[in-house]
mmCIF file of C-alpha atoms and ligand atoms in Angstrom:
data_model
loop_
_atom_site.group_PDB
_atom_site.id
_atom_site.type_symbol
_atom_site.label_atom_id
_atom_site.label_comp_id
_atom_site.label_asym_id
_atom_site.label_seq_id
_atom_site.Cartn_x
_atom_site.Cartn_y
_atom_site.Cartn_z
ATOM 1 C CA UNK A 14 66.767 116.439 6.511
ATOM 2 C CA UNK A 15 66.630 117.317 3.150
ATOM 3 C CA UNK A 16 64.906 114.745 0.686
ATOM 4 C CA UNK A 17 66.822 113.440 -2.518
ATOM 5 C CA UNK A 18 66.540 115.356 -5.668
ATOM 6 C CA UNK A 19 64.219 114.561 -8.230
ATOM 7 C CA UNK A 20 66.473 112.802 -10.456
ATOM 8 C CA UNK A 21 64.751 114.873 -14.011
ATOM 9 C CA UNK A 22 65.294 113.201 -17.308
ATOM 10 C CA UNK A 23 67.621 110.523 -17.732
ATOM 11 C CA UNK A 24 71.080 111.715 -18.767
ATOM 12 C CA UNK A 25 71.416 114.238 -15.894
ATOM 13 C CA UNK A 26 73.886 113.962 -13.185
ATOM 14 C CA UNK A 27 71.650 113.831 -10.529
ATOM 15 C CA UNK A 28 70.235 110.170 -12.029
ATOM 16 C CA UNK A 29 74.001 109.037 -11.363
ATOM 17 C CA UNK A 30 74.107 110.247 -7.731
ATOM 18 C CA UNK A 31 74.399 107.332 -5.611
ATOM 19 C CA UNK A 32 72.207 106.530 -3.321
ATOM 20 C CA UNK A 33 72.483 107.708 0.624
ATOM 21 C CA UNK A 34 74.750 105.668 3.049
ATOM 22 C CA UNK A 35 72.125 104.048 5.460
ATOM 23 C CA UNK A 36 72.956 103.439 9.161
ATOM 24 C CA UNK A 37 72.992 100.166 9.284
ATOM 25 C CA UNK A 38 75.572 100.215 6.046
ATOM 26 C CA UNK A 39 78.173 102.322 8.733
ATOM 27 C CA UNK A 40 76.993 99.618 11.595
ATOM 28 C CA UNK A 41 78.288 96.637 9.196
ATOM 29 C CA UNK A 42 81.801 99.084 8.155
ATOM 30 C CA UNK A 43 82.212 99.559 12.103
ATOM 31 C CA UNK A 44 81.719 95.711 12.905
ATOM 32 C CA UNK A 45 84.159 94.902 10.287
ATOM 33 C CA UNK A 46 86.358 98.052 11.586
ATOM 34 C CA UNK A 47 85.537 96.930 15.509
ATOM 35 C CA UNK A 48 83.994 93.925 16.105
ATOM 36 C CA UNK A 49 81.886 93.925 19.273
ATOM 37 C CA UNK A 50 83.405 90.650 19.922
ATOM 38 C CA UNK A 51 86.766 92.409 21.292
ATOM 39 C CA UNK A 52 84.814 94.288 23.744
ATOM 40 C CA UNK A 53 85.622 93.720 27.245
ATOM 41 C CA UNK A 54 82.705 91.843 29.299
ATOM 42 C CA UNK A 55 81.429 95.100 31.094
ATOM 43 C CA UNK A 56 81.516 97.213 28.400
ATOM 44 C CA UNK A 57 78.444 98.635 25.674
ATOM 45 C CA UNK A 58 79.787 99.353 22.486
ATOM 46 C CA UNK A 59 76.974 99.674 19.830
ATOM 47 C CA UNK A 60 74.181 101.978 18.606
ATOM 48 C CA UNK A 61 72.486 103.992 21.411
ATOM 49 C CA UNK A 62 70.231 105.540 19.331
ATOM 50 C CA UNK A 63 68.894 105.965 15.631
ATOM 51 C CA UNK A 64 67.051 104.203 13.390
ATOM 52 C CA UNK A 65 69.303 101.861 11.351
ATOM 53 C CA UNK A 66 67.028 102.689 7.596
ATOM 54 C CA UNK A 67 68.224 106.301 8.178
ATOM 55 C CA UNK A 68 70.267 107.764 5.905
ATOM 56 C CA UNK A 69 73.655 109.078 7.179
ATOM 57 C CA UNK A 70 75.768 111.432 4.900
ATOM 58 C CA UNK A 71 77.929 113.219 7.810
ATOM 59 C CA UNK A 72 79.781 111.582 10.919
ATOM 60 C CA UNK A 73 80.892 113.334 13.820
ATOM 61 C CA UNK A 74 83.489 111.621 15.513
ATOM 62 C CA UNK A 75 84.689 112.615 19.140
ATOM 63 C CA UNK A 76 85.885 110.839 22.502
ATOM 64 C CA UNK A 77 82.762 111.580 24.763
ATOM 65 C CA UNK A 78 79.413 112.431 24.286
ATOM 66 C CA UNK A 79 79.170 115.269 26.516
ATOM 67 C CA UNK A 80 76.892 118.712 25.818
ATOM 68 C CA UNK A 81 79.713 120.227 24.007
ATOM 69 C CA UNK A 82 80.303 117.514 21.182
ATOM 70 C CA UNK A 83 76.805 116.702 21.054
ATOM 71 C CA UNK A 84 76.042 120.855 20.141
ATOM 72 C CA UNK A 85 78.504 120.571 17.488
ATOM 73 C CA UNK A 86 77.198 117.471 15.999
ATOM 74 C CA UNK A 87 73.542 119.180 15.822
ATOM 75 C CA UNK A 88 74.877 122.165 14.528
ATOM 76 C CA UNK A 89 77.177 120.625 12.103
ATOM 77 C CA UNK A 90 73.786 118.543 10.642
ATOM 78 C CA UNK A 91 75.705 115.496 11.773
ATOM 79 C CA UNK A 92 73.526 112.240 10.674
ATOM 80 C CA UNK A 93 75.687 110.412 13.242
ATOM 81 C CA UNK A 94 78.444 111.063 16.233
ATOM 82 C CA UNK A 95 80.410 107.733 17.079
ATOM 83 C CA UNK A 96 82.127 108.435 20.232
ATOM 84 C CA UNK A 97 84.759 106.120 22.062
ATOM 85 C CA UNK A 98 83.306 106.537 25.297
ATOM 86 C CA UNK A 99 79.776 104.860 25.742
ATOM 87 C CA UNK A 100 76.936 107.293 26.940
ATOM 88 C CA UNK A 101 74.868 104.422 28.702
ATOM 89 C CA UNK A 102 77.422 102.072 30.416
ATOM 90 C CA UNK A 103 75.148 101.066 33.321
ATOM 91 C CA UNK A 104 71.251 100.558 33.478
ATOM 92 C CA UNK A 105 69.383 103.887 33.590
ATOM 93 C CA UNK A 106 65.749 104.087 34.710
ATOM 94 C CA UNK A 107 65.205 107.483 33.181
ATOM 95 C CA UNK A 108 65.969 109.361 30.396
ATOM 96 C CA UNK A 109 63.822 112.282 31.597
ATOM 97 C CA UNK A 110 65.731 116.124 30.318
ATOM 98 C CA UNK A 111 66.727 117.052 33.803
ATOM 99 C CA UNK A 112 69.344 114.326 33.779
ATOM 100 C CA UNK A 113 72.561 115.239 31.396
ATOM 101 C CA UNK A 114 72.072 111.742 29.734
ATOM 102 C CA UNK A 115 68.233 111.695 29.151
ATOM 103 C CA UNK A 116 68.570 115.933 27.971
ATOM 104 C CA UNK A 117 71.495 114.826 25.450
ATOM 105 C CA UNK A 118 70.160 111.777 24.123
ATOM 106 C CA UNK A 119 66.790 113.771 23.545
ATOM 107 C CA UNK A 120 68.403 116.522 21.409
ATOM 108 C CA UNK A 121 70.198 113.983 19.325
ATOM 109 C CA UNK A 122 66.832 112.207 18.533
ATOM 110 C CA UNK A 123 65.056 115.332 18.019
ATOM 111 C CA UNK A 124 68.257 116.267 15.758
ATOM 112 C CA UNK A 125 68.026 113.048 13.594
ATOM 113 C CA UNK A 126 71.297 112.660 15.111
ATOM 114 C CA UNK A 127 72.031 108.966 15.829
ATOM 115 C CA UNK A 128 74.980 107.606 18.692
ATOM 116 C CA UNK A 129 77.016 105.264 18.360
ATOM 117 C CA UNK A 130 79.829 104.168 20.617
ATOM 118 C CA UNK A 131 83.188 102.350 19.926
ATOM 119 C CA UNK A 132 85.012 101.191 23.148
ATOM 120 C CA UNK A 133 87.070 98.633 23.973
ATOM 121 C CA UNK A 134 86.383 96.655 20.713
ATOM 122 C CA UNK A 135 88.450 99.375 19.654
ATOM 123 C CA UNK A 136 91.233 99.189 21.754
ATOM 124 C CA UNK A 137 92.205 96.277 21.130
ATOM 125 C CA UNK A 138 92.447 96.384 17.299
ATOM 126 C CA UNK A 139 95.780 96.761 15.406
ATOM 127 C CA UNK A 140 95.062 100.204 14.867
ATOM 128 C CA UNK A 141 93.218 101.246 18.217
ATOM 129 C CA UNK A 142 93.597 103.383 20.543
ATOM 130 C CA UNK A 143 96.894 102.214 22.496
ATOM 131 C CA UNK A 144 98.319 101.059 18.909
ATOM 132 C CA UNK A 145 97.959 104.813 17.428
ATOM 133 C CA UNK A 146 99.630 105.866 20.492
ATOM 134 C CA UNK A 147 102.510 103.908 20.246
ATOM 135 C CA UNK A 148 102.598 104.559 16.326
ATOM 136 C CA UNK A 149 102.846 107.965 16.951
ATOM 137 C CA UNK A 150 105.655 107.799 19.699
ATOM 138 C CA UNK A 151 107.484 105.723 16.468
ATOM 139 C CA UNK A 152 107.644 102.443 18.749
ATOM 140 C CA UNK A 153 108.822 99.346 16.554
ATOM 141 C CA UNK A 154 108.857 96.000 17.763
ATOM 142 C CA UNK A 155 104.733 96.537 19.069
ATOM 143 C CA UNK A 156 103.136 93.790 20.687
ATOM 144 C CA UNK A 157 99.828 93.778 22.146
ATOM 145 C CA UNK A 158 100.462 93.735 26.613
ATOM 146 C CA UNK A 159 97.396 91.481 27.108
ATOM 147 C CA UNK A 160 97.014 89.605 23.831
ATOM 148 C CA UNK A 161 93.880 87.938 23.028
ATOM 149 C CA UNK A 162 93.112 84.690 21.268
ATOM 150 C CA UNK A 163 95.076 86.276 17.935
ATOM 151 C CA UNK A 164 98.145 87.829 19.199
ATOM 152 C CA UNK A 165 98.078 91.157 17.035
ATOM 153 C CA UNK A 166 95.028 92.398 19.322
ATOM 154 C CA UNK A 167 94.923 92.568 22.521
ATOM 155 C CA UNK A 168 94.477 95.544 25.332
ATOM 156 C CA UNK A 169 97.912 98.055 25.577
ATOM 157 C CA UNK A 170 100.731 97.942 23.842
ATOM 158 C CA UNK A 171 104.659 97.043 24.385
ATOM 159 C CA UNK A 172 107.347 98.094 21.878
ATOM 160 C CA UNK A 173 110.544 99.839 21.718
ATOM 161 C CA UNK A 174 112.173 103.838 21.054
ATOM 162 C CA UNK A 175 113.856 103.788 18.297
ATOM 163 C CA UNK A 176 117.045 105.290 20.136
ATOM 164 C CA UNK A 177 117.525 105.780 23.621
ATOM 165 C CA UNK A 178 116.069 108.578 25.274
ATOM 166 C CA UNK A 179 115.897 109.858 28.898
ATOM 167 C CA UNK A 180 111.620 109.751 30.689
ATOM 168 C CA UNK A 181 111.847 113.328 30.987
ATOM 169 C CA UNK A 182 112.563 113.578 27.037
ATOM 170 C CA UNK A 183 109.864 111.045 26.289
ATOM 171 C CA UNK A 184 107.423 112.950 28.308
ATOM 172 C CA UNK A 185 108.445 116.388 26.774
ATOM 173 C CA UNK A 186 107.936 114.157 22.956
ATOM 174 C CA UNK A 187 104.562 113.295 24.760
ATOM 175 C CA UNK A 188 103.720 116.687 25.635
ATOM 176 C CA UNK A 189 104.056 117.907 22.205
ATOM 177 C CA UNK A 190 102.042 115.706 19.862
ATOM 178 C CA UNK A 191 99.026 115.282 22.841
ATOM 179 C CA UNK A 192 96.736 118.005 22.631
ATOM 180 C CA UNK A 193 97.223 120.473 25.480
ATOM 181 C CA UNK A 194 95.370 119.715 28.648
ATOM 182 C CA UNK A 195 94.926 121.406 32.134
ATOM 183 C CA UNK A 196 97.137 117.893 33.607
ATOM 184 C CA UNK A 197 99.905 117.918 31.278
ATOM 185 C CA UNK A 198 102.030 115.179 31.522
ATOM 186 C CA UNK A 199 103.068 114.250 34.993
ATOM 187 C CA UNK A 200 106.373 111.786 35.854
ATOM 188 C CA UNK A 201 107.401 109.263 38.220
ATOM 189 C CA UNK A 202 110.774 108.320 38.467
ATOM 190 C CA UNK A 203 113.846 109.821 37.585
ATOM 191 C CA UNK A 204 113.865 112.388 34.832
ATOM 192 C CA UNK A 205 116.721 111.944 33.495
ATOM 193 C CA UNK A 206 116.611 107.468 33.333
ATOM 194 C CA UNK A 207 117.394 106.256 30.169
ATOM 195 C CA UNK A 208 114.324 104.548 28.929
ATOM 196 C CA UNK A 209 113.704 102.176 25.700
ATOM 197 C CA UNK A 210 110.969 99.675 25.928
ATOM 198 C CA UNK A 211 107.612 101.729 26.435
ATOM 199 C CA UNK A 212 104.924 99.912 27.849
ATOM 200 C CA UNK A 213 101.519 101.885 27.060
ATOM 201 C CA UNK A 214 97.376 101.873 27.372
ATOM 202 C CA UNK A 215 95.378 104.327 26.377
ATOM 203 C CA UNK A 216 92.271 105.737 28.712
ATOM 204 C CA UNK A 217 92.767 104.010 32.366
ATOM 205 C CA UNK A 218 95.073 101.131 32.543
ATOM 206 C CA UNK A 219 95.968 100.822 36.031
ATOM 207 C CA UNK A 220 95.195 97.329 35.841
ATOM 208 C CA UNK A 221 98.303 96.449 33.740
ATOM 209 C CA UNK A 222 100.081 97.756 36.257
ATOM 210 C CA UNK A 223 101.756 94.411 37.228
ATOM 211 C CA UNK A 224 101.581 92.508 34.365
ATOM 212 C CA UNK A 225 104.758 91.311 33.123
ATOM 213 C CA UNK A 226 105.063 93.132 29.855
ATOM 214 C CA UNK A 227 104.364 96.276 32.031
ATOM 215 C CA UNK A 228 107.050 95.174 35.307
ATOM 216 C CA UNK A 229 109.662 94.440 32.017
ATOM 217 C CA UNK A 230 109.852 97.581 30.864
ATOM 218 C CA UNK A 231 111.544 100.598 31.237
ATOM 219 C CA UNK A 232 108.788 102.986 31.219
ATOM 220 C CA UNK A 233 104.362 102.506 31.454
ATOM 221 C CA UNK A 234 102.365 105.241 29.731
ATOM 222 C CA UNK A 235 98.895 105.310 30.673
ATOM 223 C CA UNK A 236 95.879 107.940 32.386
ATOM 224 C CA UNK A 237 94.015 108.200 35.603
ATOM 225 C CA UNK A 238 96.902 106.597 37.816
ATOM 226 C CA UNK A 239 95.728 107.059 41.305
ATOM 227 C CA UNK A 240 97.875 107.642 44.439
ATOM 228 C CA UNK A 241 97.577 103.980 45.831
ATOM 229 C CA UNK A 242 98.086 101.954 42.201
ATOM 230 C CA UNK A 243 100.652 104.631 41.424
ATOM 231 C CA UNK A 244 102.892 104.688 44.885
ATOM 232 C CA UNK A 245 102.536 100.717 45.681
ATOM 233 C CA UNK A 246 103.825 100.599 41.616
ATOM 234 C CA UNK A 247 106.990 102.744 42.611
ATOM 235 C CA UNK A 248 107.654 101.503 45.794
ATOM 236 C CA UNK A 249 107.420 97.923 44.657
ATOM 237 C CA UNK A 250 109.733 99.005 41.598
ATOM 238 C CA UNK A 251 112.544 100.248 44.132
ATOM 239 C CA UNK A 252 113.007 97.178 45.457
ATOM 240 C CA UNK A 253 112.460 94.395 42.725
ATOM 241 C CA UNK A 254 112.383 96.394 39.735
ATOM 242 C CA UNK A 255 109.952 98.228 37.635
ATOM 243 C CA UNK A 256 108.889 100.667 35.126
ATOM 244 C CA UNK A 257 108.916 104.711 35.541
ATOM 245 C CA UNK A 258 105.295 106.143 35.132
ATOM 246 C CA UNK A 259 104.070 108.642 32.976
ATOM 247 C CA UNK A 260 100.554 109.762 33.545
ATOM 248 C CA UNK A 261 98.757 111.677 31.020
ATOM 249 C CA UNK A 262 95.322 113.109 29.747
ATOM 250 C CA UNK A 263 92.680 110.256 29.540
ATOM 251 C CA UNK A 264 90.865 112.255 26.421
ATOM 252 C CA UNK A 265 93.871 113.255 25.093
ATOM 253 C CA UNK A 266 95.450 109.733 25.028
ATOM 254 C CA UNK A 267 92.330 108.543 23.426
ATOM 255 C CA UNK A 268 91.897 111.580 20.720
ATOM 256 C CA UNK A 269 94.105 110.627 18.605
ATOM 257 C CA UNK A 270 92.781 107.835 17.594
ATOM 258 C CA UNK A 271 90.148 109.621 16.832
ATOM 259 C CA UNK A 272 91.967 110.609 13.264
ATOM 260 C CA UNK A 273 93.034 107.183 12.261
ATOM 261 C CA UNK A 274 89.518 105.662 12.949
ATOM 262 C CA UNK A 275 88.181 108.750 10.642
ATOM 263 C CA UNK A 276 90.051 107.625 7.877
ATOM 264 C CA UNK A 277 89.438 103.990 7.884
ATOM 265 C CA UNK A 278 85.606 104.847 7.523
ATOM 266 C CA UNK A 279 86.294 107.474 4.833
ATOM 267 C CA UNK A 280 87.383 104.294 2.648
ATOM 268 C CA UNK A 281 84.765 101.958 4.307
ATOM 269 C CA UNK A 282 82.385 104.560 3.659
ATOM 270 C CA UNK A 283 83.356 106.488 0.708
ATOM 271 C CA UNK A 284 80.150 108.790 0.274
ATOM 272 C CA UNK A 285 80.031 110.101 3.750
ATOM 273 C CA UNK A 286 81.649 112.610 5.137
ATOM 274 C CA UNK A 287 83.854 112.332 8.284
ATOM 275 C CA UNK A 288 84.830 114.738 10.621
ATOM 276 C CA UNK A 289 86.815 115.020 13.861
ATOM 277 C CA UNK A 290 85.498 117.217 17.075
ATOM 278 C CA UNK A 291 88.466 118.843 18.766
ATOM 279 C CA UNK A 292 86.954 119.835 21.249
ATOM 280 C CA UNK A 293 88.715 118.937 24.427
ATOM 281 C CA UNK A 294 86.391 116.835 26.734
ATOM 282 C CA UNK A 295 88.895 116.706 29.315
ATOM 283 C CA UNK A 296 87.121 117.234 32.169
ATOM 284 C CA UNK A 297 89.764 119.495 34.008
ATOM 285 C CA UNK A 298 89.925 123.344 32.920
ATOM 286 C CA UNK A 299 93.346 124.165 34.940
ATOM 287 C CA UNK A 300 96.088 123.209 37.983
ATOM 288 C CA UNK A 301 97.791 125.239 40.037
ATOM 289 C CA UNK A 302 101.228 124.258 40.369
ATOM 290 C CA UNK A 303 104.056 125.851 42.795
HETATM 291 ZN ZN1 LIG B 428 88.765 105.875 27.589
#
């Protein structure tokens, strides 16, 4: 890491350069950003590792912390990489190098690299993960699905299309500004429904799945829907009513939020640089379909 220039005589611009954003400045701009109140119960948002007197200058920002993102914030000379996902959810008893975890949490140490996650104390903000979802499908009328004690935050989001459209439209408009993934965007119901209010959650949200706001509208967006949640969901819909499903990319759902959260620490944290991995963490390469 290199050190600070010698600032020379007085009257030179490097005496004006301003001193080096520390880590535990960015941890105070993310609390303020994300408080860790939000998070769910279960989850660990936070710093995983780093020292919080380091300085940072560059942030790597990316969904997962997997081998992939975690090269590219070494090579990059990344002082940090904030990732949605945390790396250490549940107690580990090792961090020895012939375990993924313990082999990428030692190259971002030896890197001067430190993690940080941002989970579901960002979800739930006004400008999380489900809200940039919704804001980018141009839903008005967006109300948190499971508000909180203040009732612009909350997990998911409910709103309305600004027109009426059919679900196979809204998953083609979904299939266009998601990244590309091996899964695509995958329907249940009919494709050509007229569909207005959009109930949403980014990452896994099967547990909305009968919640009111979710059962009220015409269509639920959300990732990792599997067979049972998914088919009791339809069945039950056929009979009493129900919104069509839309499954699509976990990462991808989640990755574009990764842009918004990079600008709201570029003015938080106006000497640092912020960048966004596009790499795509997905963790399925390709489907055969026939
Ligand atoms: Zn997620």
């Amino acid at each position: 890491m290199p050190e600070r220039e010698d600032p020379g005589p007085s009257g030179s611009t490097a005496a004006s350069a301003p001193e080096p954003t520390s880590l535990s400045e960015v941890l105070a701009a993310v609390e303020r950003l994300w408080p860790v109140s939000g998070a769910e119960e279960w989850d660990a948002p936070g710093l995983v590792s780093g020292d919080p007197d380091q300085p940072v200058r560059s942030i790597r920002l990316a969904v997962d912390a997997v081998a992939e993102t975690v090269d590219e914030a070494v090579a990059t000379d990344a002082d940090l990489l904030l990732v949605h996902h945390p790396l250490l959810l549940r107690g580990v008893a090792t961090i020895a190098e012939d375990r993924y975890k313990g082999a990428l949490l030692a190259r971002l140490v030896r890197a001067g690299c430190a993690l940080l996650g941002a989970h579901t104390n960002a979800d739930v903000v006004g400008s999380g993960t489900s809200a940039t979802l919704a804001a980018r499908l141009g839903l008005i009328d967006v109300r948190p699905i499971a508000a909180g004690a203040d009732p612009a935050r909350g997990i998911g989001r409910v709103g309305e299309l600004p027109g009426r459209t059919t679900l196979g439209r809204l998953a083609g408009l979904l299939s266009d500004l998601l990244p590309a993934t091996a899964g695509g965007v995958r329907g249940s119901g009919d494709y050509e429904a007229p569909v207005r209010r959009v109930a949403l959650c980014g990452g896994a949200g099967d547990s909305l799945l009968s919640h009111p706001a979710v059962r009220g509208a015409d269509v639920y967006i959300t990732s990792d829907l599997r067979h049972h949640p998914a088919s009791e969901a339809r069945e039950q819909a056929r009979i009493a009513g129900g919104p069509a499903l839309l499954d699509i990319s976990h990462w991808a759902s989640e990755w574009l939020w990764l842009d918004v959260a990079a600008d709201e620490l570029r003015r938080a944290l106006p000497h640092v640089e912020v960048t966004v991995s596009d790499a795509r963490t997905d963790p399925w390469d390709f489907a055969v379909v026939r």
